[in-house]
Amino acid sequence: MSDKTSLAQRLRQPGIVVAPGCHDALGARIYEQAGFEAVYMTGNGLSASLLGAPDIGLLGMSEMVERGRAFAAAVEVPVIADADTGYGNLNNVARTVADYEAAGVQAIHLEDQVTPKKCGAMKGLALVDKDEHAEKIRVAVATRRSRDFLIIGRSDARIPLGLDEAIARGQAYAAAGADLVLLEMLQSEEEMRRALSSIDAPLMFNAVDGKTPPLTAAQFDKLGFRLLSFPISATLAYTHMMQRLAQHIRDTGSAFDAPTGTLAIGQYEAVLGLERYR
């Protein structure tokens, strides 16, 4: 682990860590400059930004790791990354862990879908047996070089298989050594309380626009979550902004005075830290 802020150490302190999601290193820098303690690299957003395609398992491990390396190089705060299903069998999981850790990422989550996976907010999810995924978690924990590289056991079982199965999977992944557990798509505060009280590990929550209860960070903190991400909010906002800008240019023949507003060139250069290159 580098001299950067340690996510593992921060999670041992009181208070929830909010790690907003983004699909590029520029977004990571903007979040860092806004004062967030960590950032989250979204697989959904990366599939959209790199391929213009939905999150259906089209990106490979090496493509994801290289983006994780770019994020980690761009910011001093910890980077948490989507590692999908581990990109194959136990050997693939071991390589995924080793490569992400070497890239400077500080945490990854591994999900229990079949390969190729889908975004957890999509319909028609198919999952592997929980014991098979628990073994992936054990291999991931055994492979990492530092205990400060965090393994997050994620289950997408809530929508296709129900809350009881999602909690049972979370318990299995915690028992396998996951540092945190992430249950996707919990649908109410009562479900969240049940999960928090039933799983012997800290819990992460992915707040997805229109798919999960619209709670604030303070509310998630009060419930007892330790890590919170808004994984695709930035990508949704970017898409909306680009649609409006495209229509404005189409309608007016100019990119100036866009309804979305723009930064001055000097402000933009400041975000990128141009001065340190001189």
PDB file of C-alpha atoms in Angstrom:
ATOM      1  CA  MET A   1       0.000   0.000   0.000  1.00  0.00           C
ATOM      2  CA  SER A   2       1.330   3.460  -0.884  1.00  0.00           C
ATOM      3  CA  ASP A   3       1.648   6.525   1.332  1.00  0.00           C
ATOM      4  CA  LYS A   4      -1.793   7.653   0.192  1.00  0.00           C
ATOM      5  CA  THR A   5      -4.682   7.834   2.616  1.00  0.00           C
ATOM      6  CA  SER A   6      -5.619   4.288   3.653  1.00  0.00           C
ATOM      7  CA  LEU A   7      -9.266   3.377   3.190  1.00  0.00           C
ATOM      8  CA  ALA A   8      -8.854   0.461   5.586  1.00  0.00           C
ATOM      9  CA  GLN A   9      -7.592   2.773   8.325  1.00  0.00           C
ATOM     10  CA  ARG A  10     -10.316   5.335   7.648  1.00  0.00           C
ATOM     11  CA  LEU A  11     -13.026   2.674   7.919  1.00  0.00           C
ATOM     12  CA  ARG A  12     -11.789   1.832  11.405  1.00  0.00           C
ATOM     13  CA  GLN A  13     -12.701   5.375  12.435  1.00  0.00           C
ATOM     14  CA  PRO A  14     -16.243   6.641  13.148  1.00  0.00           C
ATOM     15  CA  GLY A  15     -18.488   7.958  10.395  1.00  0.00           C
ATOM     16  CA  ILE A  16     -19.562   6.751   6.983  1.00  0.00           C
ATOM     17  CA  VAL A  17     -17.204   7.116   3.999  1.00  0.00           C
ATOM     18  CA  VAL A  18     -18.912   8.526   0.912  1.00  0.00           C
ATOM     19  CA  ALA A  19     -17.253   7.491  -2.358  1.00  0.00           C
ATOM     20  CA  PRO A  20     -19.233   8.888  -5.303  1.00  0.00           C
ATOM     21  CA  GLY A  21     -18.958   7.005  -8.565  1.00  0.00           C
ATOM     22  CA  CYS A  22     -17.471   8.274 -11.807  1.00  0.00           C
ATOM     23  CA  HIS A  23     -16.341   6.854 -15.138  1.00  0.00           C
ATOM     24  CA  ASP A  24     -13.061   8.707 -15.699  1.00  0.00           C
ATOM     25  CA  ALA A  25     -10.049  10.186 -13.930  1.00  0.00           C
ATOM     26  CA  LEU A  26     -11.353  13.722 -14.458  1.00  0.00           C
ATOM     27  CA  GLY A  27     -14.449  12.869 -12.458  1.00  0.00           C
ATOM     28  CA  ALA A  28     -12.252  11.355  -9.756  1.00  0.00           C
ATOM     29  CA  ARG A  29     -10.232  14.592  -9.528  1.00  0.00           C
ATOM     30  CA  ILE A  30     -13.394  16.688  -9.321  1.00  0.00           C
ATOM     31  CA  TYR A  31     -14.751  14.565  -6.480  1.00  0.00           C
ATOM     32  CA  GLU A  32     -11.431  14.754  -4.650  1.00  0.00           C
ATOM     33  CA  GLN A  33     -11.346  18.539  -5.047  1.00  0.00           C
ATOM     34  CA  ALA A  34     -14.898  18.694  -3.679  1.00  0.00           C
ATOM     35  CA  GLY A  35     -13.619  17.099  -0.475  1.00  0.00           C
ATOM     36  CA  PHE A  36     -14.732  13.476  -0.730  1.00  0.00           C
ATOM     37  CA  GLU A  37     -12.621  10.945   1.140  1.00  0.00           C
ATOM     38  CA  ALA A  38     -12.718   8.280  -1.597  1.00  0.00           C
ATOM     39  CA  VAL A  39     -13.977   7.714  -5.134  1.00  0.00           C
ATOM     40  CA  TYR A  40     -15.650   4.762  -6.800  1.00  0.00           C
ATOM     41  CA  MET A  41     -14.863   3.527 -10.316  1.00  0.00           C
ATOM     42  CA  THR A  42     -18.100   2.387 -11.914  1.00  0.00           C
ATOM     43  CA  GLY A  43     -18.127  -0.511 -14.358  1.00  0.00           C
ATOM     44  CA  ASN A  44     -21.471   0.631 -15.737  1.00  0.00           C
ATOM     45  CA  GLY A  45     -20.094   4.091 -16.472  1.00  0.00           C
ATOM     46  CA  LEU A  46     -16.894   2.714 -17.962  1.00  0.00           C
ATOM     47  CA  SER A  47     -18.818   0.481 -20.357  1.00  0.00           C
ATOM     48  CA  ALA A  48     -20.814   3.542 -21.421  1.00  0.00           C
ATOM     49  CA  SER A  49     -17.859   5.904 -21.733  1.00  0.00           C
ATOM     50  CA  LEU A  50     -15.397   3.502 -23.373  1.00  0.00           C
ATOM     51  CA  LEU A  51     -17.723   1.478 -25.570  1.00  0.00           C
ATOM     52  CA  GLY A  52     -20.975   3.422 -25.729  1.00  0.00           C
ATOM     53  CA  ALA A  53     -22.543   0.149 -24.621  1.00  0.00           C
ATOM     54  CA  PRO A  54     -24.577  -1.115 -21.645  1.00  0.00           C
ATOM     55  CA  ASP A  55     -23.012  -2.883 -18.678  1.00  0.00           C
ATOM     56  CA  ILE A  56     -23.400  -6.484 -19.837  1.00  0.00           C
ATOM     57  CA  GLY A  57     -19.891  -7.834 -19.287  1.00  0.00           C
ATOM     58  CA  LEU A  58     -18.269  -6.487 -22.448  1.00  0.00           C
ATOM     59  CA  LEU A  59     -15.196  -4.993 -20.744  1.00  0.00           C
ATOM     60  CA  GLY A  60     -12.363  -7.315 -19.793  1.00  0.00           C
ATOM     61  CA  MET A  61     -10.215  -7.389 -16.686  1.00  0.00           C
ATOM     62  CA  SER A  62      -7.196  -5.673 -18.240  1.00  0.00           C
ATOM     63  CA  GLU A  63      -9.333  -2.788 -19.537  1.00  0.00           C
ATOM     64  CA  MET A  64     -10.852  -2.275 -16.098  1.00  0.00           C
ATOM     65  CA  VAL A  65      -7.527  -2.498 -14.280  1.00  0.00           C
ATOM     66  CA  GLU A  66      -5.908   0.071 -16.564  1.00  0.00           C
ATOM     67  CA  ARG A  67      -8.721   2.511 -15.815  1.00  0.00           C
ATOM     68  CA  GLY A  68      -8.248   1.787 -12.125  1.00  0.00           C
ATOM     69  CA  ARG A  69      -4.553   2.598 -12.501  1.00  0.00           C
ATOM     70  CA  ALA A  70      -5.442   5.929 -14.146  1.00  0.00           C
ATOM     71  CA  PHE A  71      -7.861   6.788 -11.339  1.00  0.00           C
ATOM     72  CA  ALA A  72      -5.317   5.922  -8.658  1.00  0.00           C
ATOM     73  CA  ALA A  73      -2.622   8.001 -10.362  1.00  0.00           C
ATOM     74  CA  ALA A  74      -4.927  11.007 -10.672  1.00  0.00           C
ATOM     75  CA  VAL A  75      -5.984  11.327  -7.023  1.00  0.00           C
ATOM     76  CA  GLU A  76      -4.567  10.973  -3.534  1.00  0.00           C
ATOM     77  CA  VAL A  77      -7.799   9.637  -2.007  1.00  0.00           C
ATOM     78  CA  PRO A  78      -8.548   5.897  -2.096  1.00  0.00           C
ATOM     79  CA  VAL A  79     -10.095   4.360  -5.213  1.00  0.00           C
ATOM     80  CA  ILE A  80     -12.719   1.616  -4.902  1.00  0.00           C
ATOM     81  CA  ALA A  81     -13.254  -0.333  -8.109  1.00  0.00           C
ATOM     82  CA  ASP A  82     -15.852  -2.577  -9.659  1.00  0.00           C
ATOM     83  CA  ALA A  83     -14.217  -5.937 -10.404  1.00  0.00           C
ATOM     84  CA  ASP A  84     -17.356  -7.599 -11.779  1.00  0.00           C
ATOM     85  CA  THR A  85     -17.323 -11.375 -11.184  1.00  0.00           C
ATOM     86  CA  GLY A  86     -13.525 -11.642 -11.075  1.00  0.00           C
ATOM     87  CA  TYR A  87     -13.498 -12.349 -14.837  1.00  0.00           C
ATOM     88  CA  GLY A  88     -13.577 -16.125 -14.707  1.00  0.00           C
ATOM     89  CA  ASN A  89     -12.598 -18.955 -12.374  1.00  0.00           C
ATOM     90  CA  LEU A  90     -10.492 -18.919  -9.200  1.00  0.00           C
ATOM     91  CA  ASN A  91      -7.277 -18.393 -11.143  1.00  0.00           C
ATOM     92  CA  ASN A  92      -8.802 -15.374 -12.854  1.00  0.00           C
ATOM     93  CA  VAL A  93      -9.931 -13.991  -9.501  1.00  0.00           C
ATOM     94  CA  ALA A  94      -6.389 -14.301  -8.153  1.00  0.00           C
ATOM     95  CA  ARG A  95      -5.000 -12.406 -11.139  1.00  0.00           C
ATOM     96  CA  THR A  96      -7.716  -9.764 -10.853  1.00  0.00           C
ATOM     97  CA  VAL A  97      -6.825  -9.116  -7.220  1.00  0.00           C
ATOM     98  CA  ALA A  98      -3.096  -9.004  -7.908  1.00  0.00           C
ATOM     99  CA  ASP A  99      -3.433  -6.631 -10.840  1.00  0.00           C
ATOM    100  CA  TYR A 100      -5.855  -4.242  -9.152  1.00  0.00           C
ATOM    101  CA  GLU A 101      -3.686  -4.089  -6.044  1.00  0.00           C
ATOM    102  CA  ALA A 102      -0.572  -3.430  -8.143  1.00  0.00           C
ATOM    103  CA  ALA A 103      -2.467  -0.659  -9.956  1.00  0.00           C
ATOM    104  CA  GLY A 104      -2.929   1.268  -6.714  1.00  0.00           C
ATOM    105  CA  VAL A 105      -6.639   0.621  -6.212  1.00  0.00           C
ATOM    106  CA  GLN A 106      -7.472   0.127  -2.526  1.00  0.00           C
ATOM    107  CA  ALA A 107     -10.685  -1.932  -2.677  1.00  0.00           C
ATOM    108  CA  ILE A 108     -12.643  -4.029  -5.160  1.00  0.00           C
ATOM    109  CA  HIS A 109     -16.005  -5.710  -5.054  1.00  0.00           C
ATOM    110  CA  LEU A 110     -16.644  -9.135  -6.528  1.00  0.00           C
ATOM    111  CA  GLU A 111     -20.231 -10.029  -7.410  1.00  0.00           C
ATOM    112  CA  ASP A 112     -21.995 -13.361  -7.485  1.00  0.00           C
ATOM    113  CA  GLN A 113     -23.501 -13.232 -10.962  1.00  0.00           C
ATOM    114  CA  VAL A 114     -22.725 -15.649 -13.753  1.00  0.00           C
ATOM    115  CA  THR A 115     -20.242 -14.572 -16.408  1.00  0.00           C
ATOM    116  CA  PRO A 116     -20.929 -12.500 -18.464  1.00  0.00           C
ATOM    117  CA  LYS A 117     -22.671 -10.379 -15.863  1.00  0.00           C
ATOM    118  CA  LYS A 118     -25.168  -7.518 -16.114  1.00  0.00           C
ATOM    119  CA  CYS A 119     -25.613  -4.264 -14.271  1.00  0.00           C
ATOM    120  CA  GLY A 120     -27.275  -5.074 -10.952  1.00  0.00           C
ATOM    121  CA  ALA A 121     -30.161  -2.745 -11.796  1.00  0.00           C
ATOM    122  CA  MET A 122     -31.097  -4.730 -14.917  1.00  0.00           C
ATOM    123  CA  LYS A 123     -33.721  -7.438 -15.216  1.00  0.00           C
ATOM    124  CA  GLY A 124     -32.926 -11.092 -15.780  1.00  0.00           C
ATOM    125  CA  LEU A 125     -29.933 -11.482 -13.462  1.00  0.00           C
ATOM    126  CA  ALA A 126     -28.518 -15.006 -13.076  1.00  0.00           C
ATOM    127  CA  LEU A 127     -26.378 -15.933 -10.090  1.00  0.00           C
ATOM    128  CA  VAL A 128     -23.808 -18.593  -9.277  1.00  0.00           C
ATOM    129  CA  ASP A 129     -24.159 -20.795  -6.212  1.00  0.00           C
ATOM    130  CA  LYS A 130     -23.238 -18.908  -3.036  1.00  0.00           C
ATOM    131  CA  ASP A 131     -20.603 -21.488  -2.063  1.00  0.00           C
ATOM    132  CA  GLU A 132     -18.892 -21.000  -5.427  1.00  0.00           C
ATOM    133  CA  HIS A 133     -18.736 -17.261  -4.874  1.00  0.00           C
ATOM    134  CA  ALA A 134     -17.633 -17.676  -1.262  1.00  0.00           C
ATOM    135  CA  GLU A 135     -14.657 -19.627  -2.580  1.00  0.00           C
ATOM    136  CA  LYS A 136     -13.831 -16.704  -4.880  1.00  0.00           C
ATOM    137  CA  ILE A 137     -13.851 -14.430  -1.840  1.00  0.00           C
ATOM    138  CA  ARG A 138     -11.508 -16.790   0.028  1.00  0.00           C
ATOM    139  CA  VAL A 139      -9.103 -16.854  -2.925  1.00  0.00           C
ATOM    140  CA  ALA A 140      -9.232 -13.062  -3.218  1.00  0.00           C
ATOM    141  CA  VAL A 141      -8.408 -12.639   0.470  1.00  0.00           C
ATOM    142  CA  ALA A 142      -5.586 -15.170   0.253  1.00  0.00           C
ATOM    143  CA  THR A 143      -4.111 -13.529  -2.862  1.00  0.00           C
ATOM    144  CA  ARG A 144      -3.819  -9.924  -1.702  1.00  0.00           C
ATOM    145  CA  ARG A 145      -0.409  -8.781  -0.535  1.00  0.00           C
ATOM    146  CA  SER A 146      -1.671  -6.282   2.031  1.00  0.00           C
ATOM    147  CA  ARG A 147      -4.584  -6.572   4.429  1.00  0.00           C
ATOM    148  CA  ASP A 148      -5.260  -2.924   3.639  1.00  0.00           C
ATOM    149  CA  PHE A 149      -6.362  -3.964   0.147  1.00  0.00           C
ATOM    150  CA  LEU A 150     -10.040  -4.535   0.836  1.00  0.00           C
ATOM    151  CA  ILE A 151     -12.217  -7.286  -0.614  1.00  0.00           C
ATOM    152  CA  ILE A 152     -15.921  -6.464  -0.792  1.00  0.00           C
ATOM    153  CA  GLY A 153     -18.240  -9.439  -1.198  1.00  0.00           C
ATOM    154  CA  ARG A 154     -21.203  -8.360  -3.300  1.00  0.00           C
ATOM    155  CA  SER A 155     -24.481 -10.158  -3.859  1.00  0.00           C
ATOM    156  CA  ASP A 156     -27.047  -9.298  -6.529  1.00  0.00           C
ATOM    157  CA  ALA A 157     -29.555 -11.790  -5.122  1.00  0.00           C
ATOM    158  CA  ARG A 158     -32.118  -9.341  -3.703  1.00  0.00           C
ATOM    159  CA  ILE A 159     -34.151  -8.789  -6.886  1.00  0.00           C
ATOM    160  CA  PRO A 160     -34.048 -12.262  -8.514  1.00  0.00           C
ATOM    161  CA  LEU A 161     -34.003 -14.431  -5.354  1.00  0.00           C
ATOM    162  CA  GLY A 162     -35.335 -12.292  -2.497  1.00  0.00           C
ATOM    163  CA  LEU A 163     -34.047 -10.668   0.677  1.00  0.00           C
ATOM    164  CA  ASP A 164     -33.522 -13.853   2.705  1.00  0.00           C
ATOM    165  CA  GLU A 165     -31.235 -15.314   0.048  1.00  0.00           C
ATOM    166  CA  ALA A 166     -29.361 -12.030  -0.308  1.00  0.00           C
ATOM    167  CA  ILE A 167     -28.711 -11.936   3.426  1.00  0.00           C
ATOM    168  CA  ALA A 168     -27.659 -15.613   3.470  1.00  0.00           C
ATOM    169  CA  ARG A 169     -25.164 -14.861   0.715  1.00  0.00           C
ATOM    170  CA  GLY A 170     -23.876 -11.808   2.556  1.00  0.00           C
ATOM    171  CA  GLN A 171     -23.337 -13.963   5.628  1.00  0.00           C
ATOM    172  CA  ALA A 172     -21.453 -16.556   3.563  1.00  0.00           C
ATOM    173  CA  TYR A 173     -19.187 -13.932   2.013  1.00  0.00           C
ATOM    174  CA  ALA A 174     -18.456 -12.387   5.404  1.00  0.00           C
ATOM    175  CA  ALA A 175     -17.576 -15.839   6.751  1.00  0.00           C
ATOM    176  CA  ALA A 176     -15.269 -16.346   3.758  1.00  0.00           C
ATOM    177  CA  GLY A 177     -13.269 -13.291   4.823  1.00  0.00           C
ATOM    178  CA  ALA A 178     -14.778 -10.339   2.965  1.00  0.00           C
ATOM    179  CA  ASP A 179     -13.791  -7.064   4.602  1.00  0.00           C
ATOM    180  CA  LEU A 180     -17.141  -5.531   3.664  1.00  0.00           C
ATOM    181  CA  VAL A 181     -20.383  -6.839   2.213  1.00  0.00           C
ATOM    182  CA  LEU A 182     -22.490  -5.139  -0.450  1.00  0.00           C
ATOM    183  CA  LEU A 183     -26.083  -6.254  -1.038  1.00  0.00           C
ATOM    184  CA  GLU A 184     -27.345  -4.636  -4.197  1.00  0.00           C
ATOM    185  CA  MET A 185     -30.865  -3.199  -4.524  1.00  0.00           C
ATOM    186  CA  LEU A 186     -32.143  -3.331  -0.951  1.00  0.00           C
ATOM    187  CA  GLN A 187     -35.605  -1.820  -1.275  1.00  0.00           C
ATOM    188  CA  SER A 188     -36.429  -0.236   2.083  1.00  0.00           C
ATOM    189  CA  GLU A 189     -34.939   0.947   5.349  1.00  0.00           C
ATOM    190  CA  GLU A 190     -36.391  -2.142   7.029  1.00  0.00           C
ATOM    191  CA  GLU A 191     -34.510  -4.385   4.602  1.00  0.00           C
ATOM    192  CA  MET A 192     -31.359  -2.410   5.313  1.00  0.00           C
ATOM    193  CA  ARG A 193     -31.791  -2.854   9.077  1.00  0.00           C
ATOM    194  CA  ARG A 194     -32.287  -6.593   8.645  1.00  0.00           C
ATOM    195  CA  ALA A 195     -29.139  -6.890   6.572  1.00  0.00           C
ATOM    196  CA  LEU A 196     -27.088  -4.774   8.960  1.00  0.00           C
ATOM    197  CA  SER A 197     -28.184  -6.791  11.973  1.00  0.00           C
ATOM    198  CA  SER A 198     -27.740 -10.171  10.282  1.00  0.00           C
ATOM    199  CA  ILE A 199     -24.301  -9.933   8.647  1.00  0.00           C
ATOM    200  CA  ASP A 200     -21.100 -10.033  10.690  1.00  0.00           C
ATOM    201  CA  ALA A 201     -19.159  -7.540   8.586  1.00  0.00           C
ATOM    202  CA  PRO A 202     -19.313  -3.827   7.766  1.00  0.00           C
ATOM    203  CA  LEU A 203     -21.762  -3.061   4.968  1.00  0.00           C
ATOM    204  CA  MET A 204     -21.422  -0.935   1.846  1.00  0.00           C
ATOM    205  CA  PHE A 205     -24.425   0.484  -0.001  1.00  0.00           C
ATOM    206  CA  ASN A 206     -24.779   1.411  -3.669  1.00  0.00           C
ATOM    207  CA  ALA A 207     -27.444   4.096  -3.992  1.00  0.00           C
ATOM    208  CA  VAL A 208     -28.821   3.866  -7.529  1.00  0.00           C
ATOM    209  CA  ASP A 209     -31.042   6.606  -8.939  1.00  0.00           C
ATOM    210  CA  GLY A 210     -34.653   5.434  -9.104  1.00  0.00           C
ATOM    211  CA  LYS A 211     -33.804   1.898  -7.944  1.00  0.00           C
ATOM    212  CA  THR A 212     -33.073   2.276  -4.214  1.00  0.00           C
ATOM    213  CA  PRO A 213     -34.593   4.478  -1.479  1.00  0.00           C
ATOM    214  CA  PRO A 214     -33.409   8.112  -1.890  1.00  0.00           C
ATOM    215  CA  LEU A 215     -31.686   8.411   1.495  1.00  0.00           C
ATOM    216  CA  THR A 216     -28.926  10.862   2.361  1.00  0.00           C
ATOM    217  CA  ALA A 217     -25.444  10.005   3.546  1.00  0.00           C
ATOM    218  CA  ALA A 218     -26.461  11.058   7.072  1.00  0.00           C
ATOM    219  CA  GLN A 219     -29.378   8.611   6.979  1.00  0.00           C
ATOM    220  CA  PHE A 220     -27.194   5.752   5.733  1.00  0.00           C
ATOM    221  CA  ASP A 221     -24.693   6.595   8.467  1.00  0.00           C
ATOM    222  CA  LYS A 222     -27.393   6.530  11.147  1.00  0.00           C
ATOM    223  CA  LEU A 223     -28.567   3.129   9.914  1.00  0.00           C
ATOM    224  CA  GLY A 224     -25.024   1.796  10.329  1.00  0.00           C
ATOM    225  CA  PHE A 225     -23.514   1.555   6.839  1.00  0.00           C
ATOM    226  CA  ARG A 226     -19.769   2.168   6.680  1.00  0.00           C
ATOM    227  CA  LEU A 227     -19.278   2.893   2.965  1.00  0.00           C
ATOM    228  CA  LEU A 228     -21.641   4.588   0.514  1.00  0.00           C
ATOM    229  CA  SER A 229     -21.436   5.093  -3.228  1.00  0.00           C
ATOM    230  CA  PHE A 230     -23.670   6.725  -5.796  1.00  0.00           C
ATOM    231  CA  PRO A 231     -22.251   4.568  -8.599  1.00  0.00           C
ATOM    232  CA  ILE A 232     -23.866   5.896 -11.768  1.00  0.00           C
ATOM    233  CA  SER A 233     -25.208   9.328 -10.781  1.00  0.00           C
ATOM    234  CA  ALA A 234     -22.299  11.116 -12.458  1.00  0.00           C
ATOM    235  CA  THR A 235     -22.706   9.137 -15.685  1.00  0.00           C
ATOM    236  CA  LEU A 236     -26.440   9.846 -15.745  1.00  0.00           C
ATOM    237  CA  ALA A 237     -25.752  13.556 -15.192  1.00  0.00           C
ATOM    238  CA  TYR A 238     -23.095  13.555 -17.921  1.00  0.00           C
ATOM    239  CA  THR A 239     -25.450  11.866 -20.385  1.00  0.00           C
ATOM    240  CA  HIS A 240     -28.186  14.385 -19.639  1.00  0.00           C
ATOM    241  CA  MET A 241     -25.777  17.310 -20.000  1.00  0.00           C
ATOM    242  CA  MET A 242     -24.439  16.003 -23.323  1.00  0.00           C
ATOM    243  CA  GLN A 243     -27.943  15.530 -24.702  1.00  0.00           C
ATOM    244  CA  ARG A 244     -28.815  19.139 -23.845  1.00  0.00           C
ATOM    245  CA  LEU A 245     -25.536  20.468 -25.229  1.00  0.00           C
ATOM    246  CA  ALA A 246     -25.926  18.479 -28.446  1.00  0.00           C
ATOM    247  CA  GLN A 247     -29.428  19.817 -28.940  1.00  0.00           C
ATOM    248  CA  HIS A 248     -28.277  23.383 -28.221  1.00  0.00           C
ATOM    249  CA  ILE A 249     -25.506  23.172 -30.843  1.00  0.00           C
ATOM    250  CA  ARG A 250     -27.935  21.608 -33.301  1.00  0.00           C
ATOM    251  CA  ASP A 251     -30.526  24.336 -32.703  1.00  0.00           C
ATOM    252  CA  THR A 252     -28.244  27.395 -32.584  1.00  0.00           C
ATOM    253  CA  GLY A 253     -25.152  26.434 -34.565  1.00  0.00           C
ATOM    254  CA  SER A 254     -23.015  27.431 -31.581  1.00  0.00           C
ATOM    255  CA  ALA A 255     -21.630  25.782 -28.460  1.00  0.00           C
ATOM    256  CA  PHE A 256     -21.565  29.096 -26.600  1.00  0.00           C
ATOM    257  CA  ASP A 257     -24.215  30.056 -24.020  1.00  0.00           C
ATOM    258  CA  ALA A 258     -25.144  26.419 -23.559  1.00  0.00           C
ATOM    259  CA  PRO A 259     -28.078  25.821 -21.204  1.00  0.00           C
ATOM    260  CA  THR A 260     -25.924  23.454 -19.164  1.00  0.00           C
ATOM    261  CA  GLY A 261     -23.362  26.170 -18.462  1.00  0.00           C
ATOM    262  CA  THR A 262     -19.611  25.772 -18.900  1.00  0.00           C
ATOM    263  CA  LEU A 263     -16.377  26.476 -17.072  1.00  0.00           C
ATOM    264  CA  ALA A 264     -13.996  29.177 -18.158  1.00  0.00           C
ATOM    265  CA  ILE A 265     -10.816  27.741 -19.673  1.00  0.00           C
ATOM    266  CA  GLY A 266      -8.805  28.916 -16.663  1.00  0.00           C
ATOM    267  CA  GLN A 267     -11.161  27.142 -14.250  1.00  0.00           C
ATOM    268  CA  TYR A 268     -10.913  23.975 -16.300  1.00  0.00           C
ATOM    269  CA  GLU A 269      -7.115  24.133 -16.315  1.00  0.00           C
ATOM    270  CA  ALA A 270      -7.168  24.586 -12.546  1.00  0.00           C
ATOM    271  CA  VAL A 271      -9.192  21.387 -12.146  1.00  0.00           C
ATOM    272  CA  LEU A 272      -6.529  19.551 -14.156  1.00  0.00           C
ATOM    273  CA  GLY A 273      -3.699  21.110 -12.138  1.00  0.00           C
ATOM    274  CA  LEU A 274      -1.992  22.670 -15.148  1.00  0.00           C
ATOM    275  CA  GLU A 275       0.293  24.761 -12.954  1.00  0.00           C
ATOM    276  CA  ARG A 276       2.109  21.755 -11.554  1.00  0.00           C
ATOM    277  CA  TYR A 277       3.179  20.764 -15.073  1.00  0.00           C
ATOM    278  CA  ARG A 278       4.994  24.055 -15.547  1.00  0.00           C
TER     279      ARG A 278
END
